[in-house]
mmCIF file of C-alpha atoms in Angstrom:
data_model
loop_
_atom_site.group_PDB
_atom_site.id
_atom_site.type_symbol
_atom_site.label_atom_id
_atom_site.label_comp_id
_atom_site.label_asym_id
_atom_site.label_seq_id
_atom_site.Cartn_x
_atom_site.Cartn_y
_atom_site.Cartn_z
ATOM 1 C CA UNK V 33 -0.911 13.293 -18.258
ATOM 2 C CA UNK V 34 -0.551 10.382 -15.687
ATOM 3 C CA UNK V 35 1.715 10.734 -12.898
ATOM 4 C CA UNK V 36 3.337 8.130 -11.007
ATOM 5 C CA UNK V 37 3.013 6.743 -7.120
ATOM 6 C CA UNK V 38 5.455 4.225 -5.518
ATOM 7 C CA UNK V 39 5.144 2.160 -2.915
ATOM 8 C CA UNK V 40 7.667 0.238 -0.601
ATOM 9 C CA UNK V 41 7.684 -1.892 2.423
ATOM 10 C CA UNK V 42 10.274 -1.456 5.197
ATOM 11 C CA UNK V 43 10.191 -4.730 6.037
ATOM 12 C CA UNK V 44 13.407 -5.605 8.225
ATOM 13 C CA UNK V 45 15.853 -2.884 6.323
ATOM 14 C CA UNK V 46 18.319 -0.928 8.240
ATOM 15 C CA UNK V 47 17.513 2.137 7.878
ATOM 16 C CA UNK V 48 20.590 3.176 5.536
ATOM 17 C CA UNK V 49 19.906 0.467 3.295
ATOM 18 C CA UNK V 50 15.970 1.472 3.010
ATOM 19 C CA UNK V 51 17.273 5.061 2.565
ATOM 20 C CA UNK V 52 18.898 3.618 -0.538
ATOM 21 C CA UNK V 53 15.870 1.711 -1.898
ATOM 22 C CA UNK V 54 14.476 5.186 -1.858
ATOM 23 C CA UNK V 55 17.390 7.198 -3.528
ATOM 24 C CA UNK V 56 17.456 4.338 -5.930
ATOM 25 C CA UNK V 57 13.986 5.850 -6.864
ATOM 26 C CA UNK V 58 14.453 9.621 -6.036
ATOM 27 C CA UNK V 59 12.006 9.430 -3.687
ATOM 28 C CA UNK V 60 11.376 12.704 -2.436
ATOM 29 C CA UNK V 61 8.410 11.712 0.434
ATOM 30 C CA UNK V 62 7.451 8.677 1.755
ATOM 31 C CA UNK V 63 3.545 8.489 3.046
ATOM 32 C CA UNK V 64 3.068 5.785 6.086
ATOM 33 C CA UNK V 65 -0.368 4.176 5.176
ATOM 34 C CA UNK V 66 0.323 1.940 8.445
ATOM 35 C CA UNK V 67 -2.450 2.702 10.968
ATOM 36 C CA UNK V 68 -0.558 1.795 13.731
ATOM 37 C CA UNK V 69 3.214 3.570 12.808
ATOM 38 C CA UNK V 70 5.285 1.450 15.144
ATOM 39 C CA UNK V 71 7.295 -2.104 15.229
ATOM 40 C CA UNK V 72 8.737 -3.874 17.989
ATOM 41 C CA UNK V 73 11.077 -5.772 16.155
ATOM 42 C CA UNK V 74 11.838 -3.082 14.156
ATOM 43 C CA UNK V 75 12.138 -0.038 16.729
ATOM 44 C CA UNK V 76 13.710 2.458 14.080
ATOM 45 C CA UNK V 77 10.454 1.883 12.121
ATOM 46 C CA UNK V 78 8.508 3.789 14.904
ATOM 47 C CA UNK V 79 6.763 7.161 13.432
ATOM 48 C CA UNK V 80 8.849 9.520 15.587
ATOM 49 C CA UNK V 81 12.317 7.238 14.761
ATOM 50 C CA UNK V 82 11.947 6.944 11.025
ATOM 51 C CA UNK V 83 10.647 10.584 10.437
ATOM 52 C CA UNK V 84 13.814 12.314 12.537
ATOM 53 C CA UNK V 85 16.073 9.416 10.430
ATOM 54 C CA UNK V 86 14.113 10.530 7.133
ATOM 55 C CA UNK V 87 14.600 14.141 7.707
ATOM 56 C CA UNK V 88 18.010 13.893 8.575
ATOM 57 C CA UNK V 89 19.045 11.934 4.576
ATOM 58 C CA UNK V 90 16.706 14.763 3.114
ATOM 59 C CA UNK V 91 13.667 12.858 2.487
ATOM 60 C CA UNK V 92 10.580 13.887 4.075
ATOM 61 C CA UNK V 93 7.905 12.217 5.677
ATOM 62 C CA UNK V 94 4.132 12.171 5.675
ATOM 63 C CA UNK V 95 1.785 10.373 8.095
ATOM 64 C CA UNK V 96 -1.460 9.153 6.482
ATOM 65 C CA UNK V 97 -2.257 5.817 7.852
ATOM 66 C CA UNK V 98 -5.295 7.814 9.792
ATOM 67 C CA UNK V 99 -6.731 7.874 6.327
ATOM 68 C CA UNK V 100 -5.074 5.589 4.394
ATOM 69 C CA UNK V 101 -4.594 2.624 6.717
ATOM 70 C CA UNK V 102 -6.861 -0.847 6.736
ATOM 71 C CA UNK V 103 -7.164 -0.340 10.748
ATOM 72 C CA UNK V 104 -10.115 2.553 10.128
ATOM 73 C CA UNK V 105 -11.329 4.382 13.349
ATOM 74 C CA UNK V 106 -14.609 4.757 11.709
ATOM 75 C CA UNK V 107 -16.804 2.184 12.949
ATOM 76 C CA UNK V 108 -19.057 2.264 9.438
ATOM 77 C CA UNK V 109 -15.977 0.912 7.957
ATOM 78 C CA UNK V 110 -16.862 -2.921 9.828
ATOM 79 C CA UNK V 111 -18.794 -5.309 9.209
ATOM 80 C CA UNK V 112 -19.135 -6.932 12.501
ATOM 81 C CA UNK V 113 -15.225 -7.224 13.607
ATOM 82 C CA UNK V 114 -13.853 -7.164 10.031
ATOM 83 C CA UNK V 115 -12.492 -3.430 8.226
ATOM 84 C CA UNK V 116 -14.104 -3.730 5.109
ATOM 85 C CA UNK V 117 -11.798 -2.289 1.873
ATOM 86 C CA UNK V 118 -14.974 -1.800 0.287
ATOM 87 C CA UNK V 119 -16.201 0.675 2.941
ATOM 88 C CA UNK V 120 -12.890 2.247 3.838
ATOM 89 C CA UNK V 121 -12.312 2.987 0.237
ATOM 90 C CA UNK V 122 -15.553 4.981 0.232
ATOM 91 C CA UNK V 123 -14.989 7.310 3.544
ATOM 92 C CA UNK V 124 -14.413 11.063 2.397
ATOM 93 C CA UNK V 125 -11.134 10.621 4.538
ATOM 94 C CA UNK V 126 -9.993 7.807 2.432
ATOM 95 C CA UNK V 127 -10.637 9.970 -1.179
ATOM 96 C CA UNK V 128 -9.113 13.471 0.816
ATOM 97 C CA UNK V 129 -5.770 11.813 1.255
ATOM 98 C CA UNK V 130 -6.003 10.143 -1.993
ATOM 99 C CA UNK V 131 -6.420 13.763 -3.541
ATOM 100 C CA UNK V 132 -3.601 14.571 -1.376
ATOM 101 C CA UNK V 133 -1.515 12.127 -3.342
ATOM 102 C CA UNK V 134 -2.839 12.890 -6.710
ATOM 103 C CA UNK V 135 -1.855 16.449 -6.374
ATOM 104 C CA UNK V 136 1.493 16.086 -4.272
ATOM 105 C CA UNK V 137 2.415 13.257 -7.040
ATOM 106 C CA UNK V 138 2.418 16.130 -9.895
ATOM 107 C CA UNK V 139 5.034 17.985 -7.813
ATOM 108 C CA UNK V 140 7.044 14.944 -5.725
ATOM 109 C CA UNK V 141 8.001 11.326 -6.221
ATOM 110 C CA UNK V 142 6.190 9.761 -3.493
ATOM 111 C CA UNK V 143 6.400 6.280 -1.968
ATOM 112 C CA UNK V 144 3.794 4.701 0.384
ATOM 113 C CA UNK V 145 5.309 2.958 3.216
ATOM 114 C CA UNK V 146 3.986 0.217 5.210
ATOM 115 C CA UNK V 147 5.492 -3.007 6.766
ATOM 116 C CA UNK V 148 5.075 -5.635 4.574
ATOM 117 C CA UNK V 149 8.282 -6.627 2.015
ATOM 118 C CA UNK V 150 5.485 -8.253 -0.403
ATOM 119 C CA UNK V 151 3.440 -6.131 -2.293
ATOM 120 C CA UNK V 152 0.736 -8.962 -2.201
ATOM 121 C CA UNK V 153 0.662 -9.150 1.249
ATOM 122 C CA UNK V 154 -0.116 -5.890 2.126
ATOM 123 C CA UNK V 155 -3.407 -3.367 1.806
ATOM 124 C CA UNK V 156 -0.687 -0.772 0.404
ATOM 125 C CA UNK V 157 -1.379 -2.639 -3.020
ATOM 126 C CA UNK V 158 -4.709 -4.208 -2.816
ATOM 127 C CA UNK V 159 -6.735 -1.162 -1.276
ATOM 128 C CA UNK V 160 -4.487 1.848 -1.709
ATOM 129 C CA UNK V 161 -2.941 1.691 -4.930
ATOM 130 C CA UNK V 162 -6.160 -0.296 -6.539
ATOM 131 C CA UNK V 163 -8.119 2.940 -6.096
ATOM 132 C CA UNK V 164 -5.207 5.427 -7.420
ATOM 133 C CA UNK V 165 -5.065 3.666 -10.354
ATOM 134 C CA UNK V 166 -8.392 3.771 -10.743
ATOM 135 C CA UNK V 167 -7.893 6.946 -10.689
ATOM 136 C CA UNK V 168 -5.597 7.243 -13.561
ATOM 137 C CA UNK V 169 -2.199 7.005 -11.776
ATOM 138 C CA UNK V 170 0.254 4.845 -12.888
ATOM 139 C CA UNK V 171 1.783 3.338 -9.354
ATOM 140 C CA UNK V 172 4.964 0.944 -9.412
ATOM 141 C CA UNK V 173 6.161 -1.186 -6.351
ATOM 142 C CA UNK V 174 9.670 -0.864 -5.342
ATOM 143 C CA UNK V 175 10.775 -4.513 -4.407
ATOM 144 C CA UNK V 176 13.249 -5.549 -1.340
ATOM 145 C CA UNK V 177 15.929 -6.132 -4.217
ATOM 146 C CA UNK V 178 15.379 -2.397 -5.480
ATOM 147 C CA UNK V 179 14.067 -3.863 -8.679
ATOM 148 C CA UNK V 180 10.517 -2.000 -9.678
ATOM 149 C CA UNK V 181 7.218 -4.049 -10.656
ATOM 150 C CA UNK V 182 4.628 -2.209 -12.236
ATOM 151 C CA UNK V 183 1.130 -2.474 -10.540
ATOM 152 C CA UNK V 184 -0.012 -4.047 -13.725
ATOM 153 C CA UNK V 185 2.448 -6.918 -13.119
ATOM 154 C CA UNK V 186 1.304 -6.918 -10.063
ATOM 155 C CA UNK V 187 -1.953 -7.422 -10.795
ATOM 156 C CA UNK V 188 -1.488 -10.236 -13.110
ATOM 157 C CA UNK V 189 0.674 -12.207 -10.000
ATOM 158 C CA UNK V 190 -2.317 -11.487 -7.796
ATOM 159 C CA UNK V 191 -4.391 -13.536 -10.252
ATOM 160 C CA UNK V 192 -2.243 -16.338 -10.488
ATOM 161 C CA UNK V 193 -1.868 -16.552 -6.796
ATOM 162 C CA UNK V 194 -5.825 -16.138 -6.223
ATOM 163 C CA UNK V 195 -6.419 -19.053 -8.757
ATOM 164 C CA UNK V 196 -8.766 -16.771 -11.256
ATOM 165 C CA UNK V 197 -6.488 -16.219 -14.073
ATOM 166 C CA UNK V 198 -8.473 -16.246 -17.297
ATOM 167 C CA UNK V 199 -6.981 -19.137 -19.924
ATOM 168 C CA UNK V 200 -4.384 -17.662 -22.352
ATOM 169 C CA UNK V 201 -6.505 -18.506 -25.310
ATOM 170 C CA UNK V 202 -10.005 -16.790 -23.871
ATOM 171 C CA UNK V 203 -9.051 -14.111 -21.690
ATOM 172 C CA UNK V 204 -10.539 -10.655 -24.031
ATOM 173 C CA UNK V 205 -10.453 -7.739 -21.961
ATOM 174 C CA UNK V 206 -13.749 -8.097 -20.054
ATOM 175 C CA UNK V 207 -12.883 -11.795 -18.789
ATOM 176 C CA UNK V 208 -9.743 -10.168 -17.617
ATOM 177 C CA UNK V 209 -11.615 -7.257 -15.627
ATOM 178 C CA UNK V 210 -14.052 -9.775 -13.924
ATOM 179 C CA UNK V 211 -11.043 -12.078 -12.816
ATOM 180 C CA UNK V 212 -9.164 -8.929 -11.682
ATOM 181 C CA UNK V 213 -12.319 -7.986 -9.788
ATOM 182 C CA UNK V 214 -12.467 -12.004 -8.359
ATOM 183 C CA UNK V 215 -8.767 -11.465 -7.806
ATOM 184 C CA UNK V 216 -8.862 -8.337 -5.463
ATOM 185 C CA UNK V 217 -12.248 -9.685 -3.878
ATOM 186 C CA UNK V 218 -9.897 -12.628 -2.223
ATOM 187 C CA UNK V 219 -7.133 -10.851 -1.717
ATOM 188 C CA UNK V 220 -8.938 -7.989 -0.076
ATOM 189 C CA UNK V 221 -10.728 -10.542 2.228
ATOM 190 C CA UNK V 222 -7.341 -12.230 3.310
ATOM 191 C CA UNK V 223 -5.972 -9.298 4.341
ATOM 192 C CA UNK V 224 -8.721 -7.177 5.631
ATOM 193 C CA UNK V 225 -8.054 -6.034 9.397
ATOM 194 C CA UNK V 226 -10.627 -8.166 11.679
ATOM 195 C CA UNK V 227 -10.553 -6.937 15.772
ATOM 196 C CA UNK V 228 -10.385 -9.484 17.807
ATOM 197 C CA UNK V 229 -12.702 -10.131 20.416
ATOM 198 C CA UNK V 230 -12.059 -8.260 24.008
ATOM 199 C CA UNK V 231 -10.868 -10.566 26.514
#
């Protein structure tokens, strides 16, 4: 039996109106896959801010972006200055919180949380959610509008944007899976974490 995993982006929401975006859901925990839980333009966003505000509308919060987040501490996880998804994907802290998911997902509805508003734009999608549904899970991405988009849809958009979309009249299954794989390859390099050089 498949469960399901959302994800959402708090973006610049108020905090009542992201509360909604997550009762529109009945989200029951949101996960923070952001490796560094704070904004400056977006104070309220801070870890200790938006847990207290969480807990206080009944939803509860979870910290993961240790684990789940594409700034790694692990320095096996770079190649050079860049955080490779590759790599981070394979750390045993990576799968752990995954497995944390999996299981709390039987029991919760669960949203990962990090900054972005676009699902493309962020590792949320393109690291996080690739390797639950790899897993299995069926994951679903709750837009700024509070409409839902299906991974799968997701997926397909990521193509399109990444310019590997297989022609209508040729794409079988495996020329799909190679252009998916071509798909995530770009869009994992465009957004993989790279440290900038100490001044």
């Amino acid at each position: 039996m498949s469960t399901r995993v959302y994800t959402i982006g708090h973006s610049n929401h108020e905090v009542d109106g992201f509360v909604a975006l997550l009762r529109q859901h009945a989200i029951d925990v949101v996960c923070d896959v952001r490796s560094v839980p704070c904004s400056r333009r977006y104070p309220w966003f801070a870890k200790a801010a938006i847990e207290v505000a969480l807990k206080e509308r009944g939803v509860r919060y979870l910290f993961l972006g240790d684990a789940l987040g594409a700034r790694p501490g692990d320095p096996s996880c770079f190649d050079g200055d860049r955080a490779l998804h590759s790599r981070i994907a394979a750390t045993e802290l990576f799968q752990a919180a995954l497995d944390r998911i999996e299981t709390g997902s039987k029991k919760f509805r669960i949203a990962l949380m990090c900054a972005e508003r676009e699902p493309l734009e962020c590792h949320r999608s393109v690291l996080v959610v690739r390797n639950l549904a790899l897993r299995g899970i069926e994951c679903a991405h709750i837009l700024a509008s509070g409409e839902l988009e299906s991974h799968a849809a997701m997926e397909k958009r990521m193509a399109e944007r990444e310019g590997v979309a297989p022609m209508p009249l040729l794409d079988g299954a495996q020329a799909w899976e190679a252009a998916l794989e071509e798909a995530y390859r770009r869009a994992s390099h465009r957004l993989e974490y790279v440290r900038r050089p100490e001044k």
